Amino acid sequence: MNKLKLTLFSFLLGASVSFASDPADEGMWLPSLIGKNEAQMKKQGFKLTAKDIYDINNASLKDAIVRMGGGFCTGEIVSDKGLLFTNHHCGYDAIATLSTPNDNILDNGFWAKSNAEERPIEGLYIDILVRMEDVTDQILPKLEGLSEKERAAKVNQLGNELSQKATDGTAYNASVKEFAKGNAYYLFVFEKFSDIRLVGTPPQSIGKYGGDTDNWEWPRHTGDFSVFRIYANKDNKGADYSKDNIPYKPKKFLPISLKGIKPGDFAMVFGFPGRTNRYETSMGIKLAIDKVNPGIIKNRDIRLKAWKEEMDKDVATKLALASEYASIANYWKYFIGQTQQLVRLKVFDQKVALENQFRTWAKGKPAYEDIFDQWQVAYASYEPYATHSTYLNQGIVGAHIAALALPMAVAEEQLKDPAKAQGITERFRSRGEEFFKSFNLPSDQKIVAQTLLAFYNDIPKDQHPAIIKEILNKFSAGTPEESFKKFAQEMYLTSVFTDKNRFNKFLDSPQYETLSNDWAFKYFADFRKNYISKYAKYNADFQEIDKKLSRLYIKGLSEMNPSLVEYPDANSTLRVSYGNVQDYDPRDGVHYNYKTTITGVMEKYKPGDGEFDLPKNFLELYKNKDFGQYAENGDVTVGFITNNDITGGNSGSPVINAKGELIGLAFDGNWEAMSGDIVFDKKYKRCINVDIRYVLWCIEKLGGSDLVKELKINK
Ligand code: ARG
């Protein structure tokens, strides 16, 4: 056991062995173990120490890093009054939610002139890490001999006990996270702050400049930042919103450097990467390329087009759908890019090569030798059903009315009992109120017709729910496409879920009969029943065996060659990525510079365009070269790239220089390495950042705010 443990998971070893031979750009390192990378970091230019990054006894950089809303983004504290920087696309939902046609801060931008003008955001919270602890030894030995299901339950139970113990008598919260598919476990203790207020945002013509056209691509000219403030109670502790709360006084905040950057400069990104899948198998990659990704893309495309058509018609609809549109579009393009780059960078072949090496090594080792045979069997039985759930999740239930109709379908059995029905439906009243505030019928109706057609065409007929036949019979209109259109029209004309009055009337006297005659109810209930009773098990069985085999594979790899398992996959826990400012050549004959400038913003400017328009005062300021202290050679740097290893969830993370100063905010990955969540490609993978000088220029010059005075600026 002990010997095994020593060779296992070099990422777990606090020892000073570093396997990193090249400058470590790849790697999402655990901050509590960053000591083992210190020498390498210094070689790459870092001037501070591991203790400056993570220290539980003294203030350290980690105290300035916040996890947003449970992990969708990262933010950093930049003043002693709890001022928080993050990306514009991280604040997008809050900004869109606060916007109305008459007070459209999404389009116009907003800067609070005093604390009193800062706007509370319902539901937004942040967590700051207090400490983390390796609890593998308290969990793994207790899992021996358990089935996968028992294992999951045990981990859950032990995790809860450890979390409880770690937070007893404190106001903190804790959780235990699994690493490397269950080869290691860490406990994380957080302090939660639920009073977060919007301080300011540039107009989206700056914050989302380039839109979906430029998204996931370099060269980039987006001012992707927004500004919030953390409020605490009078004892400086995390608390729910109260008008009596005061700005949080942090243990640590990041000073800002205006000195600028050049190629080769040290860069560290500190944040909460969401998920990578660096140990994905060749079989998983093939399934993604051939089936799952195309299914995701197709269904998202349907939804995006239907929404866009309506959003272009009026501002209220645009605001209502803006945030969901942005997030669906973001990963629509992500999967297009991922598929393209998996192919271009021959990731399948790379994986096969590694797997062959592993098979050879595993011969005669009973624990490992038949992993890939088992995997092949698992994939073969799962593959025929793999896209069924994709088309359900990305398409069928992408229709908004599913949000009401599906939970109703879940409660179907109880709803048959008149004595229980009223109690259940009553819970839907406030949900309905919220729902109909932003419901857009025409796009939703189109989405039902078109995602149904996609399902009908692409999912094997023997997997179809019975209702499809019924629809084709009752609404027969020549082609399936026309029939589905007719069906959707009838559904939206008559269902209780597509009209507020009909919905409330139904809640007033909920008859099961109403539902059993309601097309929307029947539709979602039947799709659900069909999936749950016949196909969910293929998914669950596959996930279970896939996880078990992945766990063994990672363990085996670490024995075969520890340098293949230096750091664990991202899992929404705090990580350090270090690297350098670095340019690249995207393809033969083309060079991409390491930075972009405000002059480049002007070059892309297209008046009146939805993605490349600019605010009037921007043009004015540019004409007058009013760049203030942010200018460098008569221009302002807007974006720059580094070779840091980041992924979704890292958005908003600080880019920190060798001295621990903030030089930018990470906000994107680049097109040529969109397969990066699966394999980090050293030649192509870059991290796209907005330069802090552009951020401050946008606040001071464009926004006319004097917030910059609150920051600690090193010139
Ligand atoms: N691709 C970025 C990320 O996932 C989000 C960019 C948001 N901008 C946009 N145009 N949708 O972090």
XYZ file of C-alpha atoms and ligand atoms in Angstrom:
727
model
C 0.000 0.000 0.000
C 2.679 2.440 0.982
C 4.934 1.809 -1.929
C 1.985 2.150 -4.198
C 1.118 5.419 -2.590
C 4.568 6.764 -3.208
C 4.522 6.160 -6.901
C 0.900 7.211 -7.145
C -0.176 10.671 -8.051
C 2.882 12.669 -8.122
C 0.516 15.603 -7.830
C -0.149 14.469 -4.317
C 3.480 14.469 -3.327
C 4.490 17.505 -1.397
C 8.041 16.399 -2.129
C 10.305 18.609 -4.152
C 10.366 16.272 -7.122
C 9.160 18.155 -10.101
C 8.724 16.197 -13.270
C 8.169 19.303 -15.279
C 11.017 19.327 -17.725
C 9.889 22.089 -20.055
C 8.667 25.436 -18.908
C 5.427 24.409 -17.275
C 2.645 25.915 -19.270
C 0.507 22.795 -19.040
C -0.810 22.043 -15.581
C -3.530 23.158 -13.176
C -1.724 22.868 -9.879
C -3.159 22.589 -6.404
C -2.174 25.742 -4.505
C -1.446 23.865 -1.277
C 1.142 21.747 -3.137
C 2.609 24.510 -5.263
C 5.867 24.246 -3.312
C 6.957 21.421 -5.568
C 6.755 23.770 -8.560
C 8.510 26.686 -6.913
C 11.919 26.091 -8.455
C 10.430 25.759 -11.917
C 8.311 28.860 -11.416
C 11.374 30.843 -10.410
C 13.171 29.602 -13.485
C 10.325 31.030 -15.499
C 10.605 34.378 -13.754
C 8.464 34.197 -10.607
C 9.847 36.458 -7.866
C 7.673 35.397 -4.929
C 7.449 32.128 -3.004
C 4.982 29.276 -2.692
C 3.933 30.709 0.662
C 2.959 33.974 -0.985
C 0.487 31.979 -3.062
C -1.019 29.755 -0.414
C -0.577 30.100 3.317
C -3.167 29.306 5.937
C -1.462 31.249 8.725
C -0.766 34.488 6.908
C -2.500 36.492 4.243
C -1.593 35.084 0.854
C -2.700 35.538 -2.741
C -5.384 32.870 -2.348
C -7.278 35.223 -0.011
C -7.837 37.585 -2.937
C -9.346 34.933 -5.222
C -13.071 34.235 -5.184
C -15.229 31.508 -6.599
C -18.358 32.992 -8.168
C -21.790 31.439 -7.775
C -20.456 28.007 -6.879
C -17.900 27.941 -9.683
C -19.215 29.350 -12.965
C -16.452 31.971 -12.878
C -13.593 33.412 -10.851
C -13.086 36.921 -9.506
C -10.317 38.778 -7.680
C -10.393 41.350 -4.896
C -8.602 44.552 -5.874
C -9.128 46.956 -2.993
C -9.336 47.026 0.774
C -13.050 47.705 0.372
C -13.942 44.396 -1.217
C -13.902 45.619 -4.824
C -14.084 42.659 -7.176
C -13.016 42.334 -10.808
C -14.340 39.597 -13.042
C -15.237 39.204 -16.719
C -18.128 40.957 -18.388
C -19.396 37.582 -19.543
C -19.363 36.458 -15.898
C -21.418 39.463 -14.840
C -23.592 39.178 -17.948
C -26.543 37.440 -16.350
C -26.622 39.912 -13.460
C -26.262 42.877 -15.810
C -28.960 41.618 -18.205
C -31.286 40.848 -15.292
C -30.913 44.384 -13.941
C -31.546 45.870 -17.387
C -34.886 47.122 -18.660
C -35.723 48.815 -21.956
C -35.748 52.151 -20.072
C -32.656 51.504 -18.019
C -30.633 49.341 -20.333
C -27.301 49.018 -18.556
C -26.392 46.024 -20.747
C -26.281 48.313 -23.780
C -25.348 51.574 -22.105
C -23.024 50.513 -19.331
C -23.287 51.668 -15.746
C -21.025 53.136 -13.077
C -22.188 53.631 -9.501
C -21.144 57.045 -8.211
C -21.299 55.981 -4.576
C -21.759 52.841 -2.512
C -25.445 53.709 -2.295
C -25.786 53.401 -6.063
C -24.281 49.930 -6.214
C -26.896 47.378 -7.211
C -27.547 44.214 -5.169
C -27.765 41.062 -7.260
C -30.359 38.595 -6.108
C -28.963 35.089 -5.876
C -25.321 35.936 -6.587
C -22.801 34.770 -4.000
C -19.072 34.192 -3.810
C -16.854 31.900 -1.743
C -13.333 32.518 -0.504
C -11.142 29.545 0.306
C -10.113 29.341 3.955
C -8.056 26.175 3.625
C -7.765 22.862 1.812
C -6.617 19.503 3.111
C -5.722 16.144 1.631
C -8.203 13.669 3.124
C -7.427 10.752 0.808
C -6.179 8.625 3.694
C -9.418 9.138 5.562
C -11.494 7.997 2.614
C -9.743 5.621 0.221
C -8.997 2.785 2.677
C -12.678 2.676 3.622
C -13.737 2.084 0.028
C -11.952 -1.185 -0.527
C -14.169 -3.954 -1.861
C -17.198 -1.727 -2.381
C -19.275 -1.717 -5.555
C -19.361 1.550 -7.504
C -22.730 2.460 -6.039
C -21.700 1.661 -2.477
C -18.520 3.546 -3.097
C -20.340 6.698 -4.157
C -22.618 6.504 -1.129
C -19.684 5.953 1.228
C -17.712 8.844 -0.231
C -20.735 11.024 0.209
C -21.197 9.978 3.815
C -17.521 10.320 4.757
C -17.346 13.627 2.905
C -20.266 14.977 4.870
C -18.776 13.842 8.170
C -15.401 15.393 7.421
C -17.032 18.621 6.258
C -19.160 18.755 9.363
C -16.161 18.239 11.602
C -14.138 20.847 9.752
C -16.750 23.552 10.174
C -18.248 22.776 13.588
C -18.715 25.974 15.534
C -17.755 28.180 12.594
C -19.778 30.042 9.982
C -17.775 28.375 7.222
C -18.961 25.753 4.796
C -16.954 22.804 3.571
C -17.076 20.045 1.033
C -14.963 17.114 -0.025
C -14.062 16.913 -3.695
C -13.017 13.901 -5.644
C -9.849 14.039 -7.762
C -8.602 11.869 -10.616
C -11.891 9.953 -10.843
C -11.679 8.880 -7.212
C -7.970 8.299 -6.673
C -7.720 11.182 -4.225
C -9.928 13.396 -2.075
C -9.507 16.889 -0.711
C -11.502 18.865 1.803
C -12.182 22.533 1.059
C -13.323 25.044 3.655
C -14.896 28.255 2.363
C -16.370 31.457 3.668
C -19.489 32.445 1.759
C -20.603 36.006 0.983
C -24.122 36.449 -0.352
C -24.321 40.234 -0.570
C -22.641 41.030 -3.871
C -23.390 44.295 -5.648
C -22.743 45.533 -9.148
C -20.423 48.538 -9.123
C -20.016 48.983 -12.824
C -19.866 47.579 -16.297
C -18.852 48.879 -19.691
C -21.544 48.787 -22.385
C -21.697 45.368 -24.003
C -20.342 46.895 -27.216
C -17.071 46.968 -25.219
C -17.568 44.076 -22.782
C -18.675 41.709 -25.546
C -16.958 43.442 -28.465
C -16.621 41.000 -31.349
C -19.531 38.896 -30.076
C -19.817 35.314 -31.217
C -17.732 36.044 -34.315
C -14.611 36.709 -32.258
C -15.509 34.406 -29.363
C -12.906 31.669 -28.736
C -10.505 33.420 -31.096
C -7.375 35.455 -31.129
C -6.600 38.243 -32.073
C -9.191 39.647 -29.719
C -10.330 43.157 -28.816
C -12.899 42.574 -26.085
C -13.048 44.597 -22.856
C -14.323 41.529 -21.036
C -14.591 42.866 -17.481
C -17.184 43.993 -14.959
C -16.883 45.226 -11.405
C -18.658 44.119 -8.237
C -18.263 44.673 -4.514
C -18.417 42.142 -1.713
C -20.412 43.255 1.307
C -20.102 41.782 4.799
C -21.881 42.269 8.098
C -20.523 44.716 10.649
C -18.141 42.039 11.964
C -16.700 41.673 8.449
C -18.265 38.229 8.074
C -20.092 36.830 5.071
C -23.830 37.479 5.297
C -27.040 37.648 3.298
C -28.025 40.979 1.799
C -28.800 43.720 4.263
C -28.826 47.455 3.746
C -26.713 47.656 6.892
C -23.921 45.552 5.435
C -20.611 47.237 4.758
C -17.865 46.726 2.171
C -15.814 43.654 3.011
C -12.304 44.239 4.307
C -10.259 41.434 2.758
C -7.206 39.704 4.186
C -5.497 40.377 0.878
C -6.137 42.291 -2.323
C -4.182 42.458 -5.558
C -2.185 45.568 -6.405
C -2.162 46.546 -10.059
C 0.801 47.033 -12.345
C 0.705 49.569 -15.170
C 4.194 48.663 -16.329
C 2.946 46.496 -19.151
C 3.962 43.171 -20.532
C 6.325 41.714 -23.102
C 6.913 38.252 -24.536
C 8.500 35.887 -22.034
C 7.172 37.698 -18.967
C 6.058 35.400 -16.168
C 2.289 35.013 -15.876
C 0.243 33.152 -13.301
C -3.486 32.509 -13.506
C -5.145 31.751 -10.183
C -8.747 30.556 -10.272
C -11.352 27.835 -10.430
C -11.122 25.838 -13.693
C -14.327 23.824 -14.110
C -13.637 20.609 -15.926
C -11.003 19.044 -18.103
C -10.913 15.509 -19.408
C -7.250 14.935 -20.040
C -7.525 11.143 -19.569
C -10.333 10.721 -22.085
C -9.902 7.588 -24.177
C -9.647 7.289 -27.952
C -13.096 5.688 -27.878
C -14.569 8.673 -26.057
C -12.966 11.020 -28.565
C -14.354 9.084 -31.492
C -17.835 9.124 -30.005
C -17.572 12.874 -29.409
C -16.373 13.639 -32.926
C -18.798 11.364 -34.751
C -21.958 11.668 -32.718
C -22.231 13.595 -29.481
C -20.671 16.900 -30.541
C -22.604 17.116 -33.831
C -25.790 16.432 -31.848
C -25.030 19.214 -29.364
C -24.185 21.648 -32.146
C -27.266 20.881 -34.220
C -29.717 21.230 -31.341
C -28.107 24.418 -30.027
C -28.123 25.864 -33.496
C -31.892 25.375 -33.707
C -32.456 27.146 -30.420
C -30.083 30.018 -31.189
C -31.637 30.770 -34.571
C -35.172 30.697 -33.160
C -34.237 33.047 -30.302
C -32.213 35.416 -32.464
C -35.113 36.002 -34.819
C -37.285 37.157 -31.923
C -34.541 39.039 -30.097
C -34.012 41.182 -33.164
C -37.658 42.261 -33.035
C -37.719 44.140 -29.718
C -35.558 45.192 -26.806
C -37.596 43.542 -24.053
C -37.315 40.135 -25.739
C -33.661 40.750 -26.406
C -33.005 41.441 -22.727
C -35.135 38.508 -21.605
C -33.220 36.028 -23.734
C -29.783 37.695 -23.802
C -28.100 35.763 -21.031
C -29.302 32.324 -22.056
C -28.507 33.097 -25.679
C -24.950 34.056 -24.759
C -24.301 30.935 -22.728
C -25.826 28.535 -25.274
C -23.910 30.270 -28.091
C -20.659 30.109 -26.131
C -20.675 26.328 -25.920
C -22.243 25.921 -29.362
C -19.085 27.461 -30.797
C -16.956 25.612 -28.257
C -18.141 22.225 -29.546
C -17.672 23.266 -33.164
C -14.089 24.237 -32.361
C -13.409 21.241 -30.177
C -14.551 18.854 -32.902
C -12.448 20.626 -35.541
C -9.299 20.692 -33.454
C -9.638 17.118 -32.178
C -9.430 16.155 -35.827
C -6.774 18.661 -36.910
C -4.432 17.907 -34.012
C -4.940 14.168 -34.433
C -5.923 13.760 -30.813
C -7.478 10.363 -31.512
C -4.139 9.047 -32.811
C -2.289 10.519 -29.845
C -4.613 8.697 -27.483
C -4.359 5.425 -29.355
C -0.573 5.613 -29.150
C -0.700 6.114 -25.391
C -3.266 3.344 -24.966
C -1.126 0.915 -26.932
C 1.814 1.773 -24.745
C -0.366 1.164 -21.710
C -1.649 -2.173 -22.989
C 1.893 -3.372 -23.506
C 2.927 -2.235 -20.057
C -0.177 -3.762 -18.454
C 0.384 -7.265 -19.824
C 0.620 -9.698 -16.918
C -0.696 -7.093 -14.445
C -4.149 -8.428 -13.497
C -5.386 -5.082 -12.161
C -4.794 -3.375 -15.486
C -4.395 -5.774 -18.343
C -7.976 -5.936 -19.550
C -9.063 -2.346 -18.890
C -9.305 -1.478 -22.557
C -11.115 -4.679 -23.482
C -13.702 -3.872 -20.842
C -13.901 -0.329 -22.092
C -14.538 -1.469 -25.633
C -17.401 -3.650 -24.475
C -18.851 -0.774 -22.487
C -18.631 1.618 -25.422
C -20.144 -0.909 -27.812
C -23.235 -1.359 -25.671
C -23.585 2.362 -24.905
C -22.980 3.821 -28.351
C -26.378 3.082 -29.931
C -28.022 5.098 -27.130
C -25.413 7.783 -26.581
C -27.112 10.536 -28.553
C -30.611 9.868 -27.256
C -29.902 11.861 -24.105
C -27.976 14.504 -26.074
C -31.015 15.202 -28.239
C -33.242 15.242 -25.178
C -31.078 17.569 -23.119
C -29.809 19.865 -25.837
C -32.984 19.859 -27.938
C -36.322 18.550 -26.690
C -36.146 20.008 -23.183
C -34.452 23.134 -24.548
C -37.992 24.400 -25.156
C -38.678 26.711 -22.235
C -42.087 25.280 -21.379
C -40.274 22.106 -20.340
C -39.330 24.049 -17.219
C -42.979 23.865 -16.130
C -44.214 20.760 -17.930
C -41.382 18.413 -16.947
C -41.574 18.831 -13.176
C -45.318 18.443 -13.534
C -44.701 15.195 -15.400
C -42.382 14.037 -12.622
C -45.270 14.479 -10.186
C -47.738 12.737 -12.514
C -48.643 9.852 -10.181
C -49.451 12.135 -7.263
C -51.379 14.469 -9.531
C -53.766 11.630 -10.302
C -54.868 11.781 -6.686
C -57.241 14.761 -6.306
C -56.463 14.953 -2.589
C -52.800 15.653 -3.351
C -53.056 17.561 -6.617
C -53.790 20.997 -5.210
C -50.890 20.873 -2.778
C -48.492 20.001 -5.550
C -49.654 22.437 -8.178
C -49.676 25.272 -5.650
C -45.891 25.061 -5.590
C -45.947 25.989 -9.269
C -47.625 29.316 -8.751
C -44.569 31.464 -8.123
C -42.582 29.520 -10.675
C -45.275 30.329 -13.238
C -45.201 34.015 -12.274
C -41.459 34.125 -12.944
C -41.730 32.016 -16.076
C -44.325 34.075 -17.906
C -42.453 37.321 -17.208
C -39.922 36.395 -19.878
C -41.683 33.697 -21.901
C -41.345 34.111 -25.657
C -43.913 31.975 -27.424
C -42.959 32.171 -31.105
C -39.360 31.022 -30.601
C -40.401 28.282 -28.201
C -42.962 26.907 -30.636
C -40.351 26.779 -33.385
C -37.919 25.046 -31.067
C -40.418 22.286 -30.303
C -41.140 21.677 -33.995
C -37.495 21.686 -35.049
C -35.893 19.767 -32.191
C -38.610 17.149 -32.592
C -37.725 16.857 -36.268
C -34.032 16.524 -35.393
C -34.807 13.780 -32.884
C -37.073 12.050 -35.375
C -34.412 12.083 -38.096
C -31.311 11.292 -36.063
C -32.328 8.946 -33.244
C -32.960 5.299 -34.223
C -36.679 4.743 -34.752
C -36.889 1.867 -32.276
C -35.948 4.336 -29.517
C -38.712 6.838 -30.265
C -41.388 7.494 -27.658
C -44.884 6.401 -28.721
C -46.091 9.986 -28.872
C -44.175 10.637 -32.087
C -46.374 8.189 -33.959
C -49.465 9.706 -32.405
C -48.365 13.175 -33.489
C -47.661 12.041 -37.038
C -51.101 10.450 -37.210
C -53.087 13.306 -35.727
C -51.234 16.140 -37.440
C -50.403 14.449 -40.696
C -49.377 17.124 -43.215
C -47.350 15.626 -46.001
C -43.855 15.644 -44.507
C -42.812 14.994 -40.907
C -41.470 18.555 -40.848
C -44.877 20.001 -41.728
C -46.633 17.648 -39.335
C -44.384 18.671 -36.432
C -44.985 22.315 -37.256
C -48.723 21.770 -37.178
C -48.421 19.879 -33.924
C -46.342 22.609 -32.286
C -48.824 25.209 -33.400
C -51.676 23.303 -31.777
C -49.628 22.726 -28.645
C -48.817 26.405 -28.130
C -52.371 27.425 -28.965
C -53.988 25.167 -26.390
C -51.609 24.027 -23.637
C -51.894 25.283 -20.069
C -48.127 25.744 -20.096
C -48.071 28.277 -22.917
C -50.398 30.917 -21.512
C -50.373 32.559 -18.134
C -54.170 32.679 -17.729
C -54.641 29.082 -18.726
C -51.836 28.103 -16.388
C -53.243 29.951 -13.385
C -56.726 28.651 -14.087
C -55.360 25.145 -14.082
C -53.613 25.789 -10.764
C -56.885 27.050 -9.299
C -58.513 23.707 -9.928
C -55.964 21.144 -11.000
C -57.651 18.234 -12.750
C -55.496 15.384 -13.897
C -57.759 15.120 -16.901
C -56.648 18.566 -18.067
C -53.071 17.367 -18.115
C -53.776 14.036 -19.721
C -55.378 15.963 -22.595
C -52.682 18.618 -22.760
C -50.290 18.219 -25.684
C -47.337 19.783 -23.918
C -47.804 17.614 -20.871
C -48.245 14.451 -22.918
C -45.250 15.338 -25.057
C -42.743 15.916 -22.272
C -44.164 13.180 -20.040
C -43.862 10.613 -22.805
C -40.350 11.596 -23.839
C -39.348 11.390 -20.206
C -41.037 8.073 -19.494
C -39.605 6.516 -22.612
C -36.104 7.592 -21.672
C -36.273 6.714 -18.015
C -37.898 3.332 -18.428
C -35.787 2.128 -21.338
C -32.644 4.148 -22.005
C -31.419 5.894 -18.866
C -29.919 2.627 -17.676
C -27.524 2.459 -20.623
C -26.273 5.864 -19.701
C -25.997 5.088 -15.989
C -24.310 1.725 -16.589
C -21.846 3.322 -18.937
C -21.009 6.206 -16.575
C -20.420 3.722 -13.785
C -18.056 1.456 -15.655
C -16.392 4.387 -17.409
C -15.614 5.972 -14.074
C -14.252 2.782 -12.599
C -12.045 2.123 -15.602
C -10.862 5.727 -15.711
C -9.865 5.478 -12.072
C -7.860 2.352 -12.782
C -6.370 3.802 -15.936
C -5.128 6.940 -14.183
C -3.716 4.839 -11.373
C -2.027 2.545 -13.893
C -0.617 5.463 -15.865
C 0.887 6.916 -12.719
C 2.703 3.629 -12.122
C 3.776 3.288 -15.720
C 5.084 6.850 -15.966
C 4.439 9.301 -13.119
C 5.099 12.275 -15.349
C 1.799 11.523 -17.103
C -0.121 12.205 -13.914
C 1.465 15.310 -12.485
C -1.676 17.292 -11.836
C -5.335 16.263 -11.543
C -8.058 17.177 -14.025
C -9.913 20.404 -13.323
C -12.899 19.932 -11.009
C -13.930 23.464 -10.012
C -11.307 23.601 -7.273
C -8.755 26.372 -6.850
C -5.733 25.962 -9.108
C -2.580 27.767 -10.063
C -1.433 27.813 -13.659
C 1.886 29.429 -14.472
C 3.495 30.216 -17.766
C 4.650 33.150 -19.817
C 3.438 35.784 -22.229
C 3.827 34.112 -25.612
C 2.840 34.658 -29.252
C 2.146 31.832 -31.738
C 1.786 30.813 -35.365
C -1.780 29.565 -35.935
C -0.910 27.955 -39.255
C 1.793 27.874 -41.862
C 2.907 31.311 -42.917
C 0.864 33.184 -40.320
C 2.133 34.807 -37.140
C -0.053 36.082 -34.309
C 1.370 38.820 -32.120
C 1.164 38.488 -28.316
C -0.973 41.610 -27.908
C -3.704 43.707 -29.480
C -4.324 47.446 -29.174
C -7.044 50.043 -29.167
C -6.048 50.865 -32.739
C -7.040 47.290 -33.580
C -10.407 47.845 -31.907
C -10.906 50.722 -34.337
C -9.867 48.579 -37.287
C -12.694 46.132 -36.538
C -15.254 48.898 -35.978
C -18.459 48.531 -38.045
C -21.014 51.260 -37.258
C -24.462 49.862 -36.471
C -23.264 46.254 -36.399
C -24.521 43.981 -33.611
C -21.024 42.821 -32.704
C -18.545 45.460 -33.849
C -20.232 48.764 -33.096
C -18.587 51.139 -30.613
C -19.901 53.752 -28.175
C -19.721 57.342 -29.459
C -17.426 58.542 -26.709
C -15.034 55.729 -27.533
C -14.579 57.220 -31.000
C -14.145 60.654 -29.480
C -11.531 59.488 -26.967
C -9.692 57.589 -29.659
C -9.630 60.554 -31.991
C -8.179 62.706 -29.216
C -5.750 59.966 -28.196
C -7.059 60.484 -24.674
C -5.298 57.468 -23.194
C -4.070 58.999 -19.926
C -1.654 56.954 -17.857
C -2.624 53.799 -19.755
C -0.833 54.649 -22.998
C 2.194 52.863 -24.312
C 3.788 54.146 -27.531
C 0.715 56.213 -28.293
C -1.684 53.295 -28.034
C -3.384 51.196 -25.345
C -2.874 47.441 -25.087
C -6.275 45.742 -25.113
C -5.593 42.012 -25.000
C -2.606 39.708 -24.639
C -1.942 36.002 -24.687
C -0.027 33.672 -22.406
C 0.550 29.930 -22.473
C -1.312 29.328 -19.198
C -3.444 26.228 -18.858
C -7.027 27.338 -18.211
C -10.592 26.291 -18.948
C -14.177 27.422 -18.356
C -14.610 28.498 -14.739
C -11.262 30.261 -14.930
C -13.063 33.126 -16.641
C -12.396 36.292 -14.698
C -9.260 34.883 -13.068
C -6.459 37.314 -12.378
C -3.349 37.178 -14.511
C -0.605 37.913 -12.007
C 2.950 38.954 -12.827
C 6.229 37.835 -11.254
C 5.763 40.222 -8.338
C 2.192 39.302 -7.511
C 0.598 42.284 -9.271
C -2.509 42.141 -11.431
C -1.755 42.596 -15.144
C -4.953 41.288 -16.705
C -8.043 39.108 -16.523
C -8.151 35.725 -18.260
C -11.284 35.367 -20.337
C -10.951 32.884 -23.171
C -9.136 30.141 -25.032
C -8.032 30.210 -28.661
C -9.485 28.476 -31.686
C -6.431 26.495 -32.723
C -6.422 24.645 -29.379
C -10.133 24.155 -28.735
C -9.424 20.512 -27.997
C -7.433 21.751 -25.011
C -9.738 20.339 -22.370
C -8.757 16.909 -23.649
C -5.131 17.418 -24.654
C -2.998 20.450 -23.885
C -1.162 21.285 -27.089
C 1.987 23.202 -26.205
C 2.412 24.614 -29.667
C -1.047 26.097 -29.981
C -2.722 26.464 -26.603
C -3.012 30.030 -25.415
C -4.922 31.844 -22.731
C -6.607 35.086 -23.864
C -6.538 37.982 -21.409
C -7.782 41.541 -21.240
C -4.956 43.904 -20.257
C -5.543 45.661 -16.947
C -4.594 48.996 -18.523
C -7.492 48.713 -20.970
C -9.792 47.778 -18.076
C -8.777 50.888 -16.150
C -8.981 53.082 -19.253
C -12.544 51.839 -19.795
C -13.426 52.630 -16.184
C -11.793 56.049 -16.000
C -11.937 57.518 -19.493
C -14.815 55.701 -21.159
C -16.930 55.266 -18.029
C -16.029 58.553 -16.340
C -15.785 56.765 -12.991
C -13.239 57.641 -10.323
C -13.105 54.089 -9.033
C -9.465 53.865 -10.078
C -8.619 55.950 -7.004
C -9.657 53.038 -4.828
C -7.034 50.731 -6.367
C -3.413 50.289 -5.407
C -1.569 51.108 -8.595
C 2.110 50.476 -9.128
C 3.560 52.474 -11.987
N -15.517 31.901 -24.592
C -15.517 32.568 -23.328
C -15.454 31.572 -22.198
O -16.046 30.527 -22.259
C -16.724 33.388 -23.126
C -16.779 34.543 -23.991
C -18.051 35.303 -23.841
N -18.190 36.149 -24.994
C -19.070 35.893 -25.979
N -18.992 36.582 -27.068
N -19.968 34.954 -25.854
O -14.865 31.844 -21.188
